[in-house]
Every structure is written in structure tokens, then in C-alpha cells.
Amino acid sequence: MAPANAIDASSYANLDEVVTKRLSLALRIDVAGRRLCDDSTATLTLFARVAGVAAATLDIRGLDILEVTDAADGAPLDYAVVPVAGKLGGTLRIAMPPKFAAGADATATVVVRYTTDGLGGEGGAGGACGWLTAAQTASGAHPFVFTQSEAIHARSIFPCQDTPSVKFPYTTSLTVRSPLVAVASALAVGDPVSVSGPGGGGWVRYLFEQVVPVPAYLVAFAAGELVSRDLSPRCRVWAQPSSIEAAAYEFAEVESLLSTAEKIAGPYVWSRYDLLTLPASFPYGGMENPCLTFVTPTLLAGDRSLVSVVAHEIAHSWSGNLVTSASWTHFWLNEGFTVFLERRIIESLHGSGVAGLSTYAGRQALGDYVSSVGESHAYTALEPVLVDDTDPDDAFSVVPYERGYNFLLHLRQLLTPGDDPAPFDAFLRYYFSRFARRSITSDDLRQALAQYFPDSAATLAAVDWQAWLKAPGGLPSTVSVDESLLHQAHALATAWVATTKSVDRVAAATAAAVAAAATEGLAGWPAAQLCAFLQHIGALTSTTRGGTPLDSSVVSALDTAGHFNDCRNSEVRALWLRVALAAHYDPAVANAKLFLTSQGRMKFVRPLYRLLASVYPGGGMARALFEEHRDRLHSIAAKMIEKDFADQSAVGAVA
Ligand code: BES
Ligand code: ZN
């Protein structure tokens, strides 16, 4: 089915005719039973954009619709459900009250009662919900649930116009069995109250309110055995009891990240910034749910070395959450601006050398992606065209992040030449206040630039928007950044790779000894620099780039010098495993299996399964491990890994 609107190809809603003005979501969540109970309701205030609108079509997936009524008088409204309208899910078509259809009253509030009962599996609100049994949680005492709605999974939690182009304030009441605690992407209202429910008492209701309008994908909640710790008057961290100490330590700097972000981007409008450390199956590094960022426990490195992910999610408070891309085609406006702000925050706090490392790593990742899918692949463009019901999850890549970031860097250099970031920061503040609470496209950015830089018309006219936004391939150009820390890392990486290349055994031994001695000095390097070092070894020894893997004896020496196989920083660990597995360094196999089965962050598990499958193709080791552990993964992650295996075997079959 083709979308019924000209605004967002990823939604079946009639967005040209109707917009959501408000949502009130009342959910009774049976966490142990993995379902939303049949007294759950979504109350939507809908507004007619044009006269004569007879029906509102909402997106749904795996929802069992029980009843639709008019909130004004409780009268039932006719509705039709198409459970699967196409690859993007199904539709709920509600016949609107006569006054609305007649154009006499442009607003109507409809109450949809629904459940996810009996639908099970991925359908049972499973698209967005990660349900964990008690045994899958840290204490083993209570089940847990969390949602992940970006990009188009909100429709599996509540019927909605599941598009970033429509934003609305929302309230939610979440009823869970005591002693589970519920949290949401909104501000808590009052204290939880005990209520009755199926099985009598033992239920407790939590209320939340989000006054800033948000798109459906930012409506989020979690429930489980949760405790919290205050980090500052407006910041708090939530986690399961066993990890709260570690989380409070790891994220202690959050207030300073947030106030640094405000200096760059302008006032923080969401009142609170809390963090929720999720169980290990959370499929992303972080998700910018308003007022409550969700993060993976893989950030708990014990040394605060991964806070750039928190800087990134904080940055979304402006780019993405306050100013939102109007469709998934314009997703780069969320992520590209966010990476830009993230690196500005890191630069302010830790210097341009550290920020430069991420820029370089990002360019490498982008280059790898472009060569893996091919220079002409549509998804390498900054504004990918999502045709034929494409699931935005399938088009997801590093492109909106890094191509987007590099485009902004290019614009900054053209418009505000010189080393001072302040003048372009001032433009960012203008952009965020001008488009606050709205959903926009690249054209809006273009207009804002023209208005903010009236004296730069000629410069702006020379910007190749077509090449940056629409054309596939690599970066049209790059701006140079601070590479001092990078060069140091690369020099050492080159020395290690040279040890393998030396034909003369004495020369090799000497080179190895020199490199090993230098490597002991790594202890003082920031994690990002260790990453640059390992990343460069990986690049120099990659067979697809014509390199030769390191000899496993060299990897062993490297491990002795740098203790990489014991490193628990997840970013370092991922890059180390790439180098060590390619060299068939045995201790790395156990490390890889443990890493694959102890967390479910897609950034790590997807490439690692692929790598294991290609380094050890015969025995089906990777596939067997996946089958054994897939139950512990979020359904989105399981779906993507499944797809990777299929792609990989298709490539294998051709080759
Ligand atoms: N908003 C994204 C996560 C996302 C994007 C979820 C698209 C679903 C669809 C989040 O802000 C993000 O980018 N997370 C990154 C971390 C970041 C530091 C690059 C991640 O999860 O790795
Ligand atoms: Zn992001």
C-alpha cells in the first residue's frame, strides 16, 4: 500500500487532512505477561486541516482494536482495521464525528481502547517493546519492559500518526504491578497511587506529562525494578539496583555536559534531563527520549570514557527533539546536527584533539559504508528516497550522521571562516529558536542560512546542495580538523603493522620490541585515541583493502603490551576484536562470544556476527551462537542480524 499522504512515505496516515493535537495514553502494562491489557486506551485530539474530512487513518502494528468512541459524548464511532496494509504495518480508519466531517468543528477527541493480547511475538507490541523475563534481568526477581519507537515502532504501542512531521504534547498514565516502577519520556506528575486491577490489588499507577510537543517516536516508557540517584537538581540516573552505583559514577558529569550544551545551543526547554540505564538487550547506544535518555549498559566502562554518547543524546534535546526532521528522508537534520553539537560539546570540554579523533573515525566509518554498499547506492545520499514501503530501519546507516556532520562543517567553514566556532554557534541558536517545536526539511535550513547570513548570498549560491544532499557516493569535500592525537595513534599503529611485514626476522623482532615499548605508554591515552590506534591497524591490515592480517604472534605481543583482550571499554573492545579475530588470535574468540552474548547493542553485535561468520565460515559458529541467544535480543536487533546473515550468505553464494 502506498502512503495516503504527500508528507511522509513511512506513514499510512492521511496527514494532509488531519493532525494530532494532543495524546493521552493510559496503559495497563502486564510486564510478566508481555502485553498491554484490554483496558488500555489512547485518546487523540485530532484537528482537520481541510474541510470535509470524513475519516482519520492512523498507523497501527500488532494492536488489537476493541472499541472507538467520541470523548465528547462517549458515542461509539465506526472504524475499520486493516491489520497489515503493507510493509509498514496496518491501519485503523476512524469515521469522524459528523460535526468534524461537516467542517463545523475542526477538532474531535477520539478514544481508542485496545490490547496486544493474543498477538504474541513481534506483533504483540513487540515491534517497540523489549520484554524481559525476570531471569533476563540483573536481580532475576522481576520482569522488565522498555520501548524503542524510533523510527516507526510507536505504531506498535498505540494507534497514532506515526510520523516525525506531526508533534503534540502528551500525558500518560502507566499502571504496573507493584513493586515495578514505571518511567516515561515526560515529567512525573505527583506520586504513584495504588489502584485495583485484574487479580485485585497490587497495581500502582504513575502519571507523566510532556508539555513540549513531540513526535510519536519520542513517546517512550520503561517499567521494572528501578531505583534512582540524583546527579544534580535537574539530572537523575535510573537503573536496576545492581548497577545504580556504577551508573551514578559513570554519568556524574551529565550536568556539566548539559550546561555546556546550553551555552552552544541555547536554553534547555525540557526542565529535567534524566538517564535510564537499561538492561543489556537495549539495541542502541542511546535514545534521546525527552526528559529521559535511554542508554545501553555498555556505557558503564568504569572510567567515564564513553560520555560522548551522553553528549550526543543531550544534543538531541535541540536537534531532533525541539527541531525535528519532517520525514525519515530528512533524518540527517536530526543526526547530522546532533553529531555537530556532540563534537562541539566534546571540543569545549576535552579539546579539539579528542573531537578530531571522532571526526576522523566517522569519516572512516562513512568510507567503509560507502564501499560496502557501492558508490551509487541510494542510501549513501544524505536525503535517501524511501521507495516501496521501505522500513526506515533498513535505510539506517552512518550516512545521516557523518555526511550530515561534514556538510555542516563545510557550511561553517564557508560562512564563518577561521578557527573560532562561536559565530556559527550563534547561527545554531538562531536555527533552534526559529524552528523550535516544528518539523522541518533541508529547505528550511537553506532559508534560515540565507536569512541569517544576508551578506553571504554569493557564498551560499555556490554551495552544491545537489551534491551534498541528493547525490550518492563519498564526501564531496572535507574540512581539515585537529589531527594531532590521531597522528600519534597512527604512527604507533604503522609501527605494529610493520612488524608483520618485515621479512627479516631480526628486523621484525626489533620492530616489535620498539612498538611494544611504545605501546606501554598507551595507558595515558584517552579511549578515543586507543580506538584510533586499533582502527588504523584494522584499516592497514584489512584484506578487502589489499592488506594482510597481523600474524597472531604479533597480536599476542600487542595484547601483552596493551592488555586489549581484557579491556572493558566497549568501543575499544569492538575494534580490538576486529584486529584480533582477523589474525585468528585464539583468546579473542572467547572474548567475542562473551561480548556477543552479554549485550545486544546493534552497533556491536551486527558487525561482530558478520565478522565471526566470515573469519570462521565453515562450522556455522556465528549462526549457532545467534540461534542460541536470539531470545535475549530485542526484536529489532534479531530482525537486523537475521537480515545480515541472509545478505552475507547471498554475497557468499555469488562469490
Ligand atoms: N536517535 C538515535 C538512535 C536511533 C536512530 C534509533 C534511528 C532508531 C533509529 C540515537 O541518538 C543515536 O544516534 N544513538 C547512537 C549513539 C551515538 C553516539 C551515535 C547509537 O545508538 O549508537
Ligand atoms: Zn542520535
XYZ file of C-alpha atoms and ligand atoms in Angstrom:
678
model
C 0.000 0.000 0.000
C 1.256 3.463 -0.866
C 1.106 6.110 1.872
C -2.043 8.221 1.760
C -0.167 11.475 2.127
C 2.442 13.596 0.397
C 4.393 14.338 3.575
C 5.911 11.137 4.897
C 6.363 7.923 2.897
C 6.689 5.928 6.136
C 3.178 6.574 7.429
C -0.199 5.415 6.103
C -1.988 8.228 7.971
C -3.913 10.885 6.000
C -1.534 13.588 7.158
C -2.668 16.090 4.533
C -6.109 16.098 6.113
C -5.708 15.518 9.830
C -3.136 16.334 12.512
C -2.853 15.156 16.119
C -3.004 17.997 18.642
C -2.788 16.021 21.867
C -2.364 12.476 23.128
C -3.354 10.903 26.384
C -2.145 7.356 26.768
C -3.499 5.190 29.586
C -1.756 1.845 29.614
C -2.076 -1.070 31.942
C 1.130 -2.980 31.336
C 1.246 -6.640 32.282
C 5.011 -6.893 32.155
C 5.213 -10.555 33.147
C 2.508 -11.404 30.607
C 4.236 -9.290 27.916
C 1.107 -7.402 26.980
C -0.870 -4.197 27.206
C -4.129 -5.135 28.962
C -7.561 -4.630 27.404
C -8.385 -1.505 29.414
C -5.547 0.400 27.719
C -6.614 3.485 25.797
C -5.122 6.091 23.502
C -7.073 9.343 23.477
C -6.189 11.514 20.499
C -7.329 15.048 19.831
C -7.452 15.356 16.065
C -7.661 18.527 14.034
C -8.974 18.790 10.472
C -6.582 20.693 8.204
C -9.182 20.950 5.447
C -12.968 20.867 5.308
C -14.955 17.728 4.663
C -12.700 15.159 6.303
C -14.845 12.109 6.976
C -12.223 9.806 8.469
C -8.852 9.731 10.185
C -6.443 6.948 9.296
C -3.942 6.020 11.985
C -0.901 3.754 11.860
C -1.014 0.535 13.889
C 1.022 -2.655 14.100
C 0.018 -5.692 16.120
C -2.670 -3.828 18.051
C -5.993 -5.485 18.730
C -8.519 -2.620 18.498
C -11.520 -3.189 20.807
C -13.603 -0.020 20.679
C -13.506 3.575 19.397
C -15.616 6.297 20.986
C -16.094 10.063 20.801
C -14.674 11.559 24.012
C -17.294 14.329 23.887
C -20.298 12.083 24.495
C -18.998 8.536 24.714
C -20.799 7.632 21.492
C -19.248 4.772 19.554
C -17.516 5.689 16.295
C -17.345 3.389 13.296
C -13.925 2.118 12.452
C -12.157 -0.284 10.132
C -8.948 -2.140 10.825
C -6.542 -3.393 8.201
C -4.059 -5.427 10.279
C -1.400 -5.451 7.582
C -1.779 -2.743 4.969
C 1.792 -3.068 3.698
C 5.341 -3.490 4.945
C 4.979 -0.558 7.301
C 2.170 -2.120 9.318
C -1.593 -1.721 9.359
C -4.206 0.994 9.584
C -7.079 1.999 11.824
C -9.591 4.117 9.910
C -11.941 6.011 12.201
C -15.139 7.582 10.883
C -15.035 11.041 12.383
C -17.994 12.584 14.286
C -20.446 14.413 11.968
C -19.553 17.923 13.185
C -15.900 17.331 12.333
C -16.715 15.927 8.925
C -19.090 18.777 8.208
C -16.342 21.281 8.948
C -18.397 22.836 11.767
C -15.900 21.888 14.434
C -12.344 21.266 13.334
C -11.389 19.333 16.457
C -12.526 15.955 17.752
C -11.191 13.742 20.505
C -11.373 10.016 19.945
C -10.756 7.276 22.493
C -9.320 4.032 21.159
C -9.428 1.081 23.540
C -7.089 -1.727 22.575
C -4.870 -4.540 23.751
C -1.979 -6.551 22.449
C -3.452 -9.741 23.836
C -3.017 -12.957 22.000
C -0.882 -11.407 19.303
C 2.398 -12.561 20.827
C 5.815 -12.435 19.201
C 6.848 -9.419 17.236
C 3.297 -8.311 16.692
C 2.335 -8.139 20.353
C 3.532 -4.585 20.781
C 6.830 -6.341 20.208
C 7.978 -4.034 17.456
C 8.755 -1.383 20.038
C 8.677 -3.255 23.321
C 11.622 -5.169 24.683
C 10.057 -7.599 27.157
C 12.428 -9.300 29.556
C 11.601 -12.173 31.856
C 12.771 -11.897 35.454
C 15.568 -14.334 34.631
C 16.869 -11.958 31.951
C 17.288 -9.056 34.402
C 20.137 -8.302 36.761
C 18.462 -9.412 40.006
C 16.376 -12.181 38.482
C 13.471 -11.038 40.658
C 11.157 -9.059 38.360
C 10.355 -8.787 34.657
C 11.216 -5.617 32.736
C 9.938 -3.757 29.683
C 11.282 -0.850 27.682
C 10.169 0.742 24.427
C 12.234 1.766 21.408
C 9.990 3.595 18.976
C 12.348 5.341 16.597
C 11.950 5.116 13.695
C 8.426 3.730 13.090
C 7.678 1.461 16.040
C 5.384 3.800 18.008
C 2.534 2.324 15.965
C 3.076 -0.980 17.751
C 2.409 0.671 21.143
C -0.519 2.958 20.366
C -2.543 3.947 17.314
C -1.060 7.189 16.019
C 0.047 9.346 13.159
C 3.445 7.723 13.286
C 5.395 10.447 11.549
C 8.005 12.938 12.742
C 6.086 15.635 10.837
C 3.330 15.750 13.477
C 4.103 16.829 17.047
C 1.835 17.032 20.068
C 2.067 17.347 23.862
C 1.133 14.177 25.724
C 0.213 12.768 29.081
C 0.415 9.163 30.089
C -0.733 7.025 32.952
C 1.188 3.792 33.297
C -0.257 1.126 35.533
C 2.065 -1.692 36.516
C 2.149 -4.384 39.173
C 3.851 -3.292 42.372
C 6.788 -3.207 43.087
C 7.645 -2.420 39.469
C 8.472 1.232 38.859
C 7.399 2.999 35.658
C 9.256 5.869 33.962
C 8.463 7.812 30.778
C 9.785 10.433 28.344
C 7.939 13.149 30.246
C 7.838 14.785 33.672
C 6.414 12.807 36.596
C 3.182 14.266 37.985
C 2.584 13.578 41.672
C 3.335 10.340 43.458
C 2.290 6.910 42.227
C -1.060 5.694 43.561
C -2.296 2.201 44.334
C -5.185 1.058 42.166
C -7.098 -2.144 41.683
C -6.962 -4.285 38.583
C -7.071 -7.839 37.349
C -6.287 -10.103 40.278
C -7.424 -7.466 42.792
C -4.936 -5.006 44.224
C -1.215 -4.797 43.815
C -1.300 -2.354 40.895
C 0.242 1.069 41.014
C -0.358 3.995 38.643
C 2.252 6.543 37.561
C 1.324 9.800 35.818
C 3.515 11.806 33.446
C 3.138 14.912 31.352
C 5.122 16.195 28.394
C 4.174 19.810 27.687
C 6.532 20.324 24.754
C 5.098 18.890 21.531
C 6.844 15.687 20.439
C 6.509 13.283 17.518
C 5.119 9.789 18.213
C 8.604 8.237 18.097
C 9.586 10.162 21.242
C 6.778 8.734 23.363
C 8.624 6.175 25.473
C 8.402 4.276 28.732
C 10.014 1.540 30.751
C 8.984 -0.462 33.807
C 10.906 -2.787 36.049
C 12.884 -2.980 39.228
C 14.278 0.553 39.089
C 15.959 2.867 41.545
C 17.355 6.360 41.039
C 20.125 8.654 42.160
C 20.182 12.431 41.870
C 23.168 13.810 39.973
C 22.178 17.492 40.108
C 18.972 19.455 40.758
C 17.725 18.689 37.238
C 19.518 15.409 36.452
C 18.956 11.947 37.851
C 20.006 8.487 36.802
C 17.743 5.416 36.895
C 18.966 1.828 36.804
C 18.381 -1.619 38.195
C 19.641 -1.726 41.814
C 22.778 -3.717 40.983
C 24.061 -1.110 38.514
C 22.935 2.153 40.107
C 26.313 2.778 41.767
C 28.190 2.246 38.530
C 25.701 4.378 36.592
C 25.858 7.247 39.098
C 29.650 7.206 38.834
C 29.760 6.930 35.056
C 27.299 9.752 34.417
C 28.409 12.109 37.191
C 29.441 14.695 34.552
C 25.995 14.948 32.985
C 25.191 18.383 34.434
C 28.399 19.814 33.030
C 27.638 18.301 29.606
C 24.152 19.784 29.735
C 25.261 23.268 30.732
C 27.983 23.189 28.069
C 25.328 22.232 25.511
C 23.137 25.152 26.603
C 25.992 27.610 26.043
C 26.296 26.392 22.473
C 22.681 25.653 21.515
C 20.540 27.895 23.707
C 18.112 27.313 26.577
C 17.166 23.760 27.567
C 13.360 23.608 27.305
C 12.610 20.153 28.780
C 13.062 21.051 32.504
C 14.699 17.772 33.521
C 17.404 15.635 31.928
C 17.377 12.147 33.418
C 19.093 8.996 32.211
C 17.787 5.446 32.274
C 20.396 2.677 32.148
C 18.649 -0.259 30.532
C 19.240 -3.977 30.612
C 21.840 -5.275 28.180
C 19.408 -6.055 25.361
C 18.758 -2.377 24.638
C 19.550 -2.307 20.906
C 21.109 1.186 20.685
C 23.856 3.107 22.418
C 21.450 5.783 23.440
C 17.973 7.022 22.579
C 17.075 10.650 23.136
C 13.658 10.144 24.737
C 12.755 13.622 26.059
C 13.423 14.249 29.755
C 14.753 10.675 29.995
C 17.530 9.470 27.697
C 17.672 5.683 27.440
C 21.215 4.266 27.405
C 22.878 0.915 26.965
C 24.741 -0.515 29.958
C 27.748 -0.909 27.619
C 28.479 2.728 28.508
C 29.402 1.645 32.036
C 33.123 1.364 31.313
C 34.024 2.419 34.860
C 36.112 5.387 33.721
C 33.601 7.838 32.175
C 35.300 7.245 28.829
C 32.057 6.843 26.871
C 30.229 10.020 27.863
C 30.300 11.249 24.274
C 27.185 9.098 23.790
C 25.513 11.085 26.570
C 26.736 14.315 24.940
C 25.111 13.065 21.734
C 21.762 12.307 23.371
C 21.825 15.620 25.245
C 22.411 17.374 21.916
C 19.194 15.809 20.594
C 17.338 17.978 23.116
C 17.773 20.652 20.429
C 18.307 18.771 17.156
C 15.672 16.086 16.795
C 13.501 16.762 19.799
C 12.977 20.538 19.657
C 13.575 20.866 15.902
C 12.565 17.636 14.215
C 13.107 16.340 10.690
C 9.755 16.194 8.926
C 10.284 12.720 7.482
C 12.853 9.918 7.631
C 14.273 11.201 4.348
C 15.353 14.333 6.217
C 16.621 12.315 9.198
C 20.075 13.868 8.712
C 18.702 17.096 10.211
C 18.299 15.126 13.458
C 21.529 13.170 13.455
C 23.923 15.397 11.487
C 23.164 18.427 13.663
C 23.376 16.232 16.755
C 26.822 14.917 15.846
C 27.857 18.514 15.189
C 26.689 19.602 18.652
C 28.117 16.478 20.279
C 31.582 17.278 18.886
C 31.244 20.934 19.887
C 30.474 19.824 23.460
C 33.406 17.380 23.499
C 35.671 20.032 21.976
C 34.698 22.535 24.690
C 35.280 20.046 27.492
C 38.120 17.854 26.224
C 39.790 19.812 23.432
C 39.853 19.775 19.652
C 42.270 16.816 19.539
C 39.696 14.450 21.053
C 36.882 15.845 18.894
C 39.145 15.456 15.836
C 39.538 11.754 16.612
C 35.769 11.251 16.340
C 35.600 13.224 13.112
C 38.297 11.036 11.617
C 36.678 7.823 12.904
C 33.371 9.000 11.461
C 34.924 9.634 8.042
C 36.467 6.162 8.089
C 33.143 4.576 9.039
C 31.434 6.516 6.271
C 34.057 5.439 3.733
C 33.669 1.811 4.837
C 29.911 2.020 4.479
C 30.058 3.589 1.025
C 32.491 0.966 -0.225
C 30.443 -1.844 1.293
C 27.190 -0.888 -0.449
C 28.741 0.756 -3.524
C 29.265 4.391 -4.566
C 25.960 4.616 -6.375
C 23.735 3.116 -3.688
C 20.732 5.340 -2.963
C 21.279 5.103 0.814
C 24.663 6.809 0.536
C 22.832 10.062 -0.266
C 22.080 12.425 2.601
C 18.417 12.504 1.627
C 17.701 8.890 0.713
C 14.463 8.346 -1.170
C 12.499 5.700 0.712
C 10.561 3.904 -2.015
C 8.185 0.946 -1.956
C 7.258 0.887 1.700
C 10.905 0.866 2.781
C 11.302 0.366 6.512
C 13.487 3.302 7.684
C 15.359 0.806 9.907
C 16.650 -0.816 6.706
C 17.929 2.505 5.356
C 19.593 3.380 8.688
C 23.347 3.910 8.375
C 26.238 6.146 9.327
C 25.416 8.460 6.383
C 22.981 10.901 8.067
C 25.399 11.156 10.996
C 28.726 11.639 9.281
C 27.838 13.001 5.872
C 25.454 15.318 7.701
C 28.172 16.405 10.124
C 30.671 17.020 7.328
C 28.134 19.059 5.388
C 27.595 21.325 8.401
C 31.336 21.631 8.887
C 31.614 22.603 5.209
C 28.884 25.235 5.612
C 30.547 26.587 8.737
C 33.886 26.937 7.016
C 32.348 28.749 4.052
C 30.179 31.100 6.099
C 32.319 31.774 9.158
C 35.933 31.150 8.086
C 38.634 30.958 10.742
C 39.147 28.868 13.845
C 36.568 30.460 16.132
C 33.447 28.264 16.407
C 31.422 30.997 18.143
C 29.929 32.748 15.088
C 28.467 29.518 13.713
C 27.265 28.515 17.203
C 25.278 31.753 17.122
C 23.645 30.605 13.890
C 22.776 27.290 15.575
C 20.996 29.150 18.366
C 19.073 31.143 15.763
C 18.151 27.916 13.914
C 16.925 26.179 17.101
C 14.833 29.111 18.255
C 13.426 29.805 14.806
C 12.285 26.217 14.228
C 11.553 25.278 17.850
C 8.578 22.915 18.237
C 8.395 22.406 14.472
C 9.255 19.689 11.977
C 11.360 20.833 9.052
C 13.154 19.808 5.849
C 16.536 20.680 4.342
C 14.854 23.571 2.504
C 14.029 25.224 5.813
C 17.701 25.039 6.756
C 18.595 26.619 3.453
C 16.220 29.520 4.033
C 17.437 30.044 7.588
C 21.026 30.233 6.350
C 20.080 32.791 3.710
C 18.294 34.948 6.255
C 20.907 34.689 8.968
C 23.838 35.337 6.613
C 22.383 38.058 4.328
C 25.853 39.228 3.310
C 26.872 35.758 2.181
C 24.410 35.310 -0.675
C 27.189 34.624 -3.181
C 28.840 32.101 -0.879
C 25.548 30.324 -0.310
C 24.756 30.325 -4.005
C 27.996 28.457 -4.591
C 27.056 25.633 -2.168
C 26.454 22.458 -4.145
C 23.240 21.372 -2.398
C 22.588 18.778 -5.059
C 25.964 17.082 -4.470
C 25.665 17.183 -0.691
C 22.007 16.264 -0.291
C 20.881 14.240 -3.269
C 23.902 12.633 -4.912
C 25.118 9.222 -3.725
C 28.776 8.393 -3.024
C 31.517 9.663 -0.736
C 32.016 13.153 0.675
C 32.171 15.941 -1.950
C 34.895 17.625 0.130
C 36.358 17.599 3.624
C 37.347 20.336 6.032
C 40.536 19.621 7.945
C 40.279 19.192 11.710
C 42.772 18.868 14.596
C 44.612 15.605 13.909
C 47.389 15.843 16.494
C 46.189 12.926 18.643
C 45.346 10.994 15.521
C 48.862 11.203 14.084
C 50.339 9.878 17.295
C 47.950 6.909 17.209
C 48.603 6.253 13.533
C 52.364 6.333 13.914
C 52.218 3.606 16.532
C 49.736 1.556 14.501
C 52.040 1.758 11.486
C 54.950 0.539 13.614
C 52.976 -2.526 14.709
C 51.869 -3.367 11.203
C 55.481 -3.051 10.023
C 56.482 -5.860 12.388
C 54.382 -8.304 10.392
C 55.648 -7.023 7.068
C 59.358 -7.364 7.931
C 60.721 -10.384 6.080
C 63.914 -10.293 8.071
C 63.256 -11.967 11.434
C 65.755 -9.821 13.293
C 64.241 -6.643 11.869
C 60.776 -7.906 12.781
C 61.800 -8.689 16.333
C 63.403 -5.266 16.753
C 60.391 -3.500 15.309
C 58.093 -5.488 17.592
C 60.173 -4.614 20.637
C 60.137 -0.916 19.749
C 56.393 -0.959 19.126
C 55.750 -2.885 22.342
C 57.754 -0.394 24.367
C 55.819 2.482 22.836
C 52.562 0.671 23.482
C 53.153 0.607 27.221
C 52.804 4.372 27.060
C 49.210 3.874 25.850
C 47.964 3.739 29.413
C 47.544 7.511 29.472
C 45.728 7.782 26.139
C 42.034 8.677 26.021
C 39.839 5.769 24.889
C 39.098 7.568 21.619
C 42.813 7.578 20.842
C 43.113 3.852 21.569
C 40.233 3.421 19.175
C 42.076 5.424 16.506
C 45.131 3.215 17.021
C 43.198 -0.052 16.678
C 41.062 1.336 13.891
C 44.205 2.186 11.914
C 45.716 -1.255 12.430
C 42.412 -2.681 11.226
C 42.459 -0.469 8.133
C 46.113 -1.203 7.275
C 45.606 -4.958 7.607
C 42.153 -5.271 6.057
C 42.102 -7.844 3.263
C 39.340 -6.001 1.443
C 41.715 -3.044 1.190
C 44.573 -5.223 -0.015
C 46.246 -5.611 3.388
C 47.374 -8.735 5.237
C 46.060 -9.565 8.714
C 48.631 -9.335 11.506
C 50.368 -12.550 12.437
C 48.740 -13.987 15.561
C 52.119 -13.820 17.359
C 52.143 -10.069 16.714
C 48.613 -9.766 18.065
C 49.689 -11.713 21.108
C 52.585 -9.264 21.665
C 50.187 -6.365 21.174
C 47.868 -7.867 23.777
C 50.727 -8.328 26.228
C 51.764 -4.708 25.746
C 48.301 -3.094 25.836
C 46.077 -5.651 27.652
C 43.480 -5.201 24.964
C 41.754 -8.541 25.356
C 40.856 -7.558 28.930
C 39.665 -4.051 28.061
C 36.036 -3.462 29.020
C 35.538 -0.206 27.153
C 33.008 -1.433 24.564
C 34.320 0.776 21.726
C 37.922 -0.314 22.245
C 36.784 -3.910 22.633
C 34.885 -3.883 19.335
C 37.890 -2.538 17.407
C 40.292 -4.896 19.142
C 38.165 -7.897 18.236
C 38.232 -6.858 14.598
C 42.047 -6.908 14.574
C 42.412 -9.990 16.778
C 39.804 -12.206 15.110
C 41.151 -11.426 11.649
C 44.535 -12.673 12.930
C 42.939 -15.837 14.365
C 44.193 -14.893 17.815
C 42.526 -17.621 19.879
C 41.799 -15.742 23.133
C 39.760 -13.284 21.089
C 37.183 -15.916 20.158
C 36.027 -16.413 23.744
C 36.076 -12.645 24.228
C 33.932 -12.166 21.103
C 31.408 -14.783 22.198
C 31.117 -13.175 25.606
C 30.722 -9.724 24.071
C 28.050 -11.015 21.671
C 26.021 -12.706 24.386
C 26.382 -10.210 27.224
C 24.799 -7.225 25.435
C 22.557 -6.567 22.452
C 23.614 -3.187 21.112
C 23.295 -3.408 17.332
C 26.342 -1.243 16.705
C 28.449 -4.019 18.246
C 26.582 -7.258 17.666
C 25.748 -6.785 13.982
C 29.331 -6.289 12.700
C 30.701 -8.845 15.139
C 28.348 -11.606 13.980
C 29.290 -10.775 10.403
C 32.974 -10.860 11.273
C 32.740 -14.187 13.102
C 30.811 -15.657 10.190
C 33.452 -14.531 7.703
C 36.537 -15.456 9.762
C 35.120 -18.829 10.837
C 32.766 -19.630 7.950
C 32.780 -23.433 7.985
C 31.273 -24.506 11.281
C 28.385 -22.063 11.390
C 29.698 -20.814 14.735
C 28.161 -17.366 14.402
C 24.764 -18.654 13.318
C 24.654 -21.232 16.135
C 25.542 -18.599 18.715
C 22.849 -16.297 17.364
C 20.201 -19.029 17.420
C 21.111 -19.910 20.980
C 20.894 -16.325 22.206
C 18.304 -14.666 19.969
C 15.634 -14.819 22.686
C 17.668 -12.368 24.713
C 17.861 -9.817 21.908
C 15.380 -7.062 21.230
C 13.146 -7.991 18.278
C 14.584 -5.111 16.206
C 18.124 -6.408 16.742
C 17.155 -10.017 15.997
C 15.449 -8.862 12.791
C 18.504 -6.911 11.608
C 21.018 -9.684 12.415
C 18.793 -12.175 10.589
C 18.880 -9.836 7.594
C 22.683 -9.515 7.806
C 23.117 -13.301 7.749
C 20.839 -13.529 4.713
C 22.742 -10.736 2.888
C 26.049 -12.322 3.767
C 25.091 -15.767 2.507
C 23.680 -14.198 -0.667
C 27.035 -12.467 -1.266
C 28.819 -15.719 -0.412
C 26.674 -17.603 -2.908
C 27.528 -15.166 -5.696
C 31.249 -15.088 -4.869
N 18.383 8.534 17.708
C 19.487 7.644 17.679
C 19.108 6.200 17.733
C 18.209 5.727 16.613
C 18.305 6.239 15.334
C 17.289 4.746 16.875
C 17.458 5.774 14.338
C 16.460 4.285 15.866
C 16.535 4.806 14.593
C 20.479 7.942 18.813
O 20.589 9.291 19.120
C 21.845 7.538 18.335
O 22.276 8.054 17.349
N 22.491 6.634 19.038
C 23.825 6.176 18.707
C 24.854 6.794 19.591
C 25.526 7.998 19.040
C 26.660 8.432 19.947
C 25.977 7.939 17.621
C 23.910 4.688 18.952
O 22.923 4.106 19.412
O 24.941 4.115 18.688
Zn 21.413 10.401 17.513
